[in-house]
Amino acid sequence: MNKQLVLNTIVFSAATLSLLLGIVVLIGWHTKTVMLIQLLPTLVPMQYNTALGFILCGIALYFVSKNSLLMGTITGGIAGIIGFLTLIQYIFGTDIGLDELFITHYITVETSHPGRMAPNTAICFSLFAVACILYTLNIRKIQLSGVLTTIIFSLGFTALIGYLIDIKIAYSWGKYTQMAVHTAVGFMLLGIGFTALSWLREFAYNDQAAVKIPPLMTGYAVALAIALFFIDLNLPLGVAAAVIYILLVLYSWFIPSHQATYILALVASTLLIFGYFFSQPGSPTWIVVINRCLAFMAIWVTAYLLIKIKLKEVELKARNHELEQFAYIASHDLQEPLRTIMSYSELITTRYNKILDETGKKSLDFIAQSSNHMSMLIKGLLDYSRIGFNKKPSLVNCNTLLESIQDDLHPVIQIASATLEVSELPTIKGYPAELQMLFESLISNAIKFRRHSVQPKVKVFAYKENNCWKFIVQDNGIGIEDNVKNKIFVIFQRLHKRNEYEGIGIGLACCKKVVDLHKGQIWVDSNPDKGSSFSFTIPN
């Protein structure tokens, strides 16, 4: 599935659920439906201002995702002001009448001041407002906004884990109002939603490969580390702790840098040691020590294997880049000596044609043909190596693209008396020059590999299928045998002799590379003497 589609879905879902959460709790307060305000009679309720904050943040997230940045900043800013003023009340021990401004609170379980949201809740709303403001600025500030919202997620996640394993310090800061369970879930939603939004904005600024994920993953790593430590504290010392701390090391798989694996392994080891001193007693000391030592070994063996995989991946990427550079430079530099050979053979033919015998003329003719063929091979290799090289995708109107291709191929179509039927095609995000090469190569092949005494007919059409656009180039040509269908996309692979059909066997290899560049797939359905249908997909 396309990354942008997934991220857009996450943003919309987070905004909608946050809005609904706030509305449901407000309805609960106004209708005195306790179960909507307070999940259990012994648990703290979600305060009225907290519910109002979730409504404002949900609206803000939606507006910002639709590029209505002013409205998003205003609505998010109001939620932030409510949170900031609540913090002022806590810090200075005052009451400015904000807590019960809209309603008198009739449920005050685990509440230090009637109607006042928890301090960690107030911090989350304040951070969300700052994130909305930063999002309107440059790309570096957008990355920072993503980091802030991972902290929001971290605070919510920590509180939720605290409720699940009964560690009060995770959701209650001293004697003050506690964060409610559904408040914690709401902040997790907002954190994930805004992080996804930050990624989307980075995709808009940069190519997907250039998006910097590690800063945005910081808050989630912190949240996971705290949650695992709390779980460890809640377990007796005799229980194996390696299983939970290995999760923290495995989390580094989502961060490309191998240094991140080192850091998270160190964090896991440190928490493992702290857990030994602060966890509940439950087994003899020697069992606990062996348990922790085995956990330590498991953490670092996992970290070592992950680091080896990451370094190998970096090495493979570097080698692939070197190979692409080599192919480009080699094919470019080979053209010059080849031109010299072709020029001198042509010069000899022109000047000494009269004095050359038949063997000499045939030899020069063979040199000229071989040089031309070599030139075509080098040009094909050069074209192949250039596909996607230092280019950025853009929106491509396929209808306009096919009109241009029809103009370019008009002489070929006219000579072959071919008909080209193009249906309505979509606008997609891709590489324009490469897409032109793809369509032009498939249409040219459809005309070239035609049956004798049969008028070539080529159809190009597309339809949407599973979040992708599926394009089909269909012909009534000679078709392809089943046993060679996998060979045709290999570079320099020819199925016919050169005197039967011209070409160097690189066109379909280029087509496959172009489709791979667009994260799609290409294949052929064909029967001999019944034509072929080349299909390829481009993610929507």
Coordinates of N, CA, C and O in Angstrom, one line a residue, residues 101-168:
L101 N -15.3 26.8 34.4 CA -15.8 27.9 33.7 C -17.1 27.5 32.9 O -18.0 28.3 32.8
F102 N -17.1 26.3 32.5 CA -18.3 25.9 31.6 C -19.3 25.0 32.4 O -20.5 25.0 32.0
I103 N -18.9 24.3 33.4 CA -19.8 23.4 34.1 C -19.3 23.2 35.5 O -18.0 23.2 35.8
T104 N -20.2 22.9 36.5 CA -19.8 22.6 37.8 C -19.6 21.1 37.9 O -20.5 20.3 37.5
H105 N -18.4 20.6 38.3 CA -18.0 19.2 38.2 C -18.6 18.5 39.4 O -18.4 18.9 40.6
Y106 N -19.3 17.4 39.2 CA -20.0 16.6 40.2 C -19.3 15.3 40.4 O -19.7 14.5 41.2
I107 N -18.2 15.0 39.7 CA -17.4 13.8 40.0 C -15.9 14.3 40.2 O -15.3 15.0 39.4
T108 N -15.4 14.0 41.4 CA -14.1 14.5 41.8 C -13.1 13.4 42.3 O -12.2 13.7 43.1
V109 N -13.4 12.2 41.8 CA -12.5 11.1 42.3 C -11.1 11.4 41.8 O -10.8 11.7 40.6
E110 N -10.1 11.2 42.7 CA -8.7 11.4 42.4 C -8.4 12.7 41.7 O -7.6 12.8 40.8
T111 N -9.1 13.8 42.1 CA -9.0 15.1 41.6 C -8.6 16.1 42.6 O -9.3 16.2 43.7
S112 N -7.4 16.8 42.5 CA -7.0 17.7 43.5 C -7.8 19.0 43.5 O -8.0 19.6 44.6
H113 N -8.2 19.4 42.4 CA -9.1 20.6 42.3 C -10.3 20.3 41.4 O -10.0 19.8 40.2
P114 N -11.5 20.5 41.8 CA -12.6 20.1 40.9 C -12.6 20.7 39.5 O -12.4 21.9 39.4
G115 N -12.6 19.8 38.5 CA -12.6 20.3 37.1 C -11.3 20.5 36.5 O -11.2 20.8 35.3
R116 N -10.2 20.5 37.4 CA -8.9 20.8 36.8 C -8.2 19.6 36.2 O -8.1 18.5 36.8
M117 N -7.8 19.7 35.0 CA -7.1 18.6 34.3 C -5.7 18.4 35.0 O -5.2 19.2 35.7
A118 N -5.2 17.2 34.8 CA -3.9 16.8 35.3 C -2.8 17.6 34.8 O -2.9 18.1 33.6
P119 N -1.7 17.8 35.5 CA -0.6 18.5 35.0 C 0.1 17.9 33.7 O 0.5 18.7 32.8
N120 N 0.2 16.6 33.7 CA 0.7 16.0 32.5 C -0.3 16.2 31.3 O 0.2 16.3 30.1
T121 N -1.6 16.2 31.6 CA -2.5 16.5 30.5 C -2.3 17.9 30.0 O -2.3 18.2 28.8
A122 N -2.1 18.9 30.9 CA -1.9 20.3 30.5 C -0.7 20.4 29.7 O -0.6 21.2 28.7
I123 N 0.4 19.7 30.1 CA 1.6 19.7 29.3 C 1.4 19.2 27.9 O 1.9 19.8 26.9
C124 N 0.6 18.1 27.7 CA 0.4 17.6 26.4 C -0.3 18.6 25.5 O 0.0 18.7 24.3
F125 N -1.4 19.2 26.0 CA -2.1 20.2 25.2 C -1.2 21.4 24.8 O -1.3 21.9 23.7
S126 N -0.3 21.8 25.8 CA 0.6 22.9 25.5 C 1.6 22.5 24.4 O 1.9 23.3 23.5
L127 N 2.1 21.3 24.5 CA 3.0 20.8 23.4 C 2.4 20.7 22.1 O 3.0 21.0 21.0
F128 N 1.1 20.3 22.1 CA 0.3 20.1 20.8 C 0.2 21.5 20.1 O 0.4 21.6 18.9
A129 N -0.1 22.6 20.9 CA -0.2 23.9 20.4 C 1.1 24.4 19.8 O 1.1 25.0 18.7
V130 N 2.2 24.1 20.5 CA 3.5 24.5 19.9 C 3.8 23.7 18.7 O 4.3 24.3 17.7
A131 N 3.4 22.5 18.6 CA 3.7 21.7 17.4 C 2.9 22.2 16.2 O 3.4 22.3 15.1
C132 N 1.7 22.7 16.5 CA 0.8 23.3 15.4 C 1.5 24.5 14.8 O 1.5 24.8 13.6
I133 N 2.1 25.4 15.7 CA 2.7 26.6 15.3 C 4.0 26.3 14.5 O 4.3 26.8 13.4
L134 N 4.8 25.3 15.0 CA 6.1 24.9 14.3 C 5.8 24.3 12.9 O 6.6 24.5 12.0
Y135 N 4.6 23.7 12.8 CA 4.3 23.0 11.5 C 4.1 24.0 10.4 O 4.3 23.7 9.2
T136 N 3.8 25.3 10.8 CA 3.6 26.3 9.7 C 4.9 26.9 9.2 O 4.9 27.7 8.3
L137 N 6.0 26.5 9.9 CA 7.3 27.1 9.5 C 8.1 26.2 8.6 O 7.5 25.4 7.8
N138 N 9.4 26.3 8.6 CA 10.2 25.5 7.6 C 10.3 24.1 8.0 O 9.9 23.6 9.1
I139 N 11.0 23.3 7.1 CA 11.0 21.8 7.3 C 11.7 21.4 8.6 O 11.3 20.4 9.2
R140 N 12.7 22.1 9.0 CA 13.4 21.7 10.3 C 12.4 21.9 11.5 O 12.4 21.1 12.4
K141 N 11.6 22.9 11.4 CA 10.6 23.2 12.5 C 9.5 22.1 12.4 O 9.0 21.7 13.5
I142 N 9.2 21.7 11.2 CA 8.2 20.6 11.1 C 8.7 19.3 11.7 O 8.0 18.6 12.4
Q143 N 10.0 19.0 11.5 CA 10.6 17.8 12.1 C 10.5 17.9 13.6 O 10.3 17.0 14.3
L144 N 10.8 19.2 14.2 CA 10.7 19.4 15.6 C 9.3 19.2 16.1 O 9.1 18.6 17.2
S145 N 8.3 19.6 15.3 CA 6.9 19.4 15.7 C 6.6 18.0 15.8 O 5.9 17.5 16.7
G146 N 7.2 17.2 14.9 CA 7.0 15.7 15.0 C 7.6 15.1 16.3 O 7.0 14.2 16.9
V147 N 8.8 15.6 16.7 CA 9.4 15.2 17.9 C 8.5 15.5 19.1 O 8.4 14.7 20.0
L148 N 8.0 16.7 19.1 CA 7.1 17.1 20.3 C 5.9 16.2 20.4 O 5.5 15.9 21.5
T149 N 5.3 15.9 19.3 CA 4.1 15.0 19.4 C 4.5 13.6 19.7 O 3.6 12.9 20.2
T150 N 5.7 13.1 19.5 CA 6.1 11.8 20.0 C 6.2 11.8 21.6 O 6.0 10.8 22.2
I151 N 6.6 13.0 22.1 CA 6.6 13.2 23.6 C 5.1 13.1 24.1 O 4.9 12.5 25.2
I152 N 4.2 13.7 23.4 CA 2.8 13.6 23.8 C 2.4 12.1 23.8 O 1.7 11.7 24.8
F153 N 2.7 11.4 22.8 CA 2.4 10.0 22.8 C 3.1 9.3 23.9 O 2.4 8.4 24.6
S154 N 4.3 9.6 24.2 CA 5.0 9.0 25.3 C 4.4 9.2 26.7 O 4.2 8.2 27.4
L155 N 3.9 10.4 26.9 CA 3.2 10.7 28.2 C 1.9 9.9 28.3 O 1.6 9.3 29.4
G156 N 1.1 9.8 27.2 CA -0.1 9.1 27.2 C 0.1 7.6 27.3 O -0.5 6.9 28.1
F157 N 1.1 7.0 26.6 CA 1.4 5.6 26.7 C 1.9 5.2 28.0 O 1.5 4.1 28.6
T158 N 2.8 6.0 28.6 CA 3.3 5.7 30.0 C 2.1 5.7 31.0 O 2.1 4.8 31.8
A159 N 1.2 6.6 30.9 CA 0.0 6.6 31.8 C -0.8 5.4 31.6 O -1.2 4.7 32.6
L160 N -1.0 5.0 30.4 CA -1.8 3.8 30.1 C -1.2 2.5 30.6 O -1.8 1.7 31.3
I161 N 0.2 2.4 30.5 CA 0.9 1.2 31.0 C 0.8 1.2 32.5 O 0.6 0.2 33.2
G162 N 0.9 2.5 33.1 CA 0.7 2.6 34.6 C -0.6 2.0 35.1 O -0.7 1.3 36.1
Y163 N -1.7 2.3 34.4 CA -3.0 1.8 34.7 C -3.0 0.3 34.6 O -3.6 -0.5 35.4
L164 N -2.4 -0.2 33.5 CA -2.5 -1.7 33.2 C -1.7 -2.5 34.2 O -2.1 -3.6 34.6
I165 N -0.6 -2.0 34.7 CA 0.2 -2.8 35.7 C 0.2 -2.2 37.1 O 1.0 -2.6 37.9
D166 N -0.7 -1.2 37.3 CA -0.9 -0.6 38.6 C 0.3 0.1 39.2 O 0.7 -0.2 40.3
I167 N 0.9 1.0 38.4 CA 2.0 1.8 38.9 C 1.5 3.2 38.9 O 1.5 3.9 37.8
K168 N 1.2 3.8 40.0 CA 0.5 5.0 40.1 C 1.3 6.2 39.6 O 0.8 7.2 39.0

